[in-house]
Amino acid sequence: MSPLAAKYGFSYRQSREIWQNRAGQAGQLFQSQKYDLYKDRHEWAIALRLPLEKLSALQIQETDREVCTPHFCLQTEVRPQSSPLSWPEDAWTALLDFDQLRFPLTLRLWQAGDYFYPLGMNRRKKLSDFLIDAKVPLWAKSRVWVLCSGEEIVWVVGHRISERFKIWPHSSAGYQLKKREDALNLEY
């Protein structure tokens, strides 16, 4: 354990503590100077520590065609109803009712107390509960981004859109956001 731990900057003392807690409860966090080691439900995960507290919210104007965070880039497109609109096949693509959106949109990290109306549900759900139900690993939870229109979450990026902003047959246009495939991909 020690050589592997040393590779990520953990001291001998820390590696002993990690080893002693290997069967311990999920949620444990061990930190070196650059890395976080998490004990999750059924696995251990190591992640490069990012200065998440320094990341500020990004504004997306109606005319913007791309927005990038340190984790991913999203391409945006207004799609008129005359073009075929179909449900996206992956969670990294969102198709929203353009008429329901209030620009500028805000892209930010999720916060305690956030809630939204997940697609398929008519009631709100705390985002913390949604992430637990979606089995998002502990190390990834701090890296979940949300897209907001005003104060309302319209998309938990990479997971699910809001029921209130889904596209309808009577929608005049769709607003599509899609992860750029060649962009940096840390997933969370």
Coordinates of C-alpha atoms in Angstrom, one line a residue, residues 28-139:
Q28 CA -14.2 8.5 4.4
L29 CA -11.8 11.0 2.8
F30 CA -8.0 11.1 2.9
Q31 CA -6.1 14.0 1.4
S32 CA -2.6 14.5 0.1
Q33 CA -1.4 17.7 -1.2
K34 CA -2.9 17.2 -4.7
Y35 CA -5.2 14.2 -4.4
D36 CA -8.3 13.1 -2.6
L37 CA -8.8 9.4 -1.8
Y38 CA -12.5 8.4 -1.1
K39 CA -13.9 5.3 0.4
D40 CA -17.2 4.9 -1.5
R41 CA -19.9 2.3 -1.1
H42 CA -18.1 -0.6 -2.8
E43 CA -14.8 0.9 -3.9
W44 CA -12.0 3.4 -3.4
A45 CA -11.6 6.3 -5.7
I46 CA -8.7 8.7 -6.1
A47 CA -9.2 12.0 -7.8
L48 CA -7.1 15.0 -8.5
R49 CA -8.2 17.8 -6.3
L50 CA -9.5 20.7 -8.3
P51 CA -10.0 24.2 -6.9
L52 CA -13.7 23.8 -7.0
E53 CA -14.3 26.6 -4.5
K54 CA -12.7 29.0 -6.9
L55 CA -14.9 28.1 -9.9
S56 CA -17.5 30.7 -10.5
A57 CA -20.8 30.5 -12.3
L58 CA -20.7 31.0 -16.0
Q59 CA -23.4 32.9 -17.9
I60 CA -24.7 31.6 -21.2
Q61 CA -26.2 34.2 -23.6
E62 CA -28.7 33.3 -26.2
T63 CA -26.1 34.0 -28.9
D64 CA -23.3 31.8 -27.4
R65 CA -22.5 28.7 -29.3
E66 CA -20.1 27.1 -26.8
V67 CA -19.3 27.3 -23.1
C68 CA -16.5 25.5 -21.3
T69 CA -15.9 24.5 -17.7
P70 CA -12.7 22.9 -16.4
H71 CA -14.5 19.6 -16.7
F72 CA -16.2 19.8 -20.1
C73 CA -17.4 22.0 -23.0
L74 CA -21.0 22.3 -24.2
Q75 CA -22.0 23.3 -27.7
T76 CA -25.4 25.1 -27.9
E77 CA -27.8 25.4 -30.7
V78 CA -31.3 26.8 -31.2
R79 CA -33.3 24.3 -33.2
P80 CA -36.5 25.4 -34.8
Q81 CA -39.5 23.1 -34.6
S82 CA -39.4 22.7 -38.4
S83 CA -36.2 20.6 -37.9
P84 CA -36.8 17.1 -36.5
L85 CA -36.6 17.2 -32.7
S86 CA -36.1 13.9 -31.0
W87 CA -35.2 13.0 -27.4
P88 CA -31.5 12.9 -26.9
E89 CA -30.0 9.4 -26.5
D90 CA -27.5 10.3 -23.8
A91 CA -27.5 12.3 -20.6
W92 CA -24.8 14.6 -21.9
T93 CA -27.2 16.1 -24.4
A94 CA -30.2 18.2 -23.3
L95 CA -33.0 19.4 -25.5
L96 CA -35.0 22.1 -23.7
D97 CA -38.1 24.2 -24.6
F98 CA -36.6 27.4 -25.9
D99 CA -39.7 29.4 -25.0
Q100 CA -39.5 28.5 -21.3
L101 CA -35.8 29.7 -20.9
R102 CA -34.8 33.1 -19.5
F103 CA -31.4 34.2 -20.7
P104 CA -28.7 34.5 -19.6
L105 CA -28.6 31.0 -18.4
T106 CA -26.3 30.1 -15.5
L107 CA -24.0 27.1 -15.4
R108 CA -22.7 26.5 -11.9
L109 CA -21.7 23.7 -9.5
W110 CA -24.7 22.4 -7.4
Q111 CA -25.1 23.6 -3.9
A112 CA -26.7 22.2 -0.7
G113 CA -30.4 23.0 -0.8
D114 CA -30.8 22.8 -4.6
Y115 CA -33.8 21.0 -5.9
F116 CA -35.4 20.4 -9.3
Y117 CA -38.3 18.6 -11.0
P118 CA -36.6 15.5 -12.6
L119 CA -38.0 14.5 -16.0
G120 CA -40.9 12.1 -15.5
M121 CA -41.8 13.5 -12.1
N122 CA -44.3 16.2 -11.2
R123 CA -42.9 16.9 -7.8
R124 CA -39.6 18.5 -6.8
K125 CA -36.7 16.5 -5.5
K126 CA -33.6 17.7 -3.6
L127 CA -30.6 17.4 -5.7
S128 CA -28.7 15.7 -2.9
D129 CA -31.3 12.9 -2.9
F130 CA -31.3 12.7 -6.7
L131 CA -27.5 12.2 -6.7
I132 CA -27.8 9.4 -4.0
D133 CA -30.6 7.7 -6.0
A134 CA -28.5 8.0 -9.2
K135 CA -25.6 6.4 -7.3
V136 CA -23.2 9.2 -8.2
P137 CA -19.9 8.3 -6.5
L138 CA -19.0 10.4 -3.5
W139 CA -15.9 11.8 -5.2

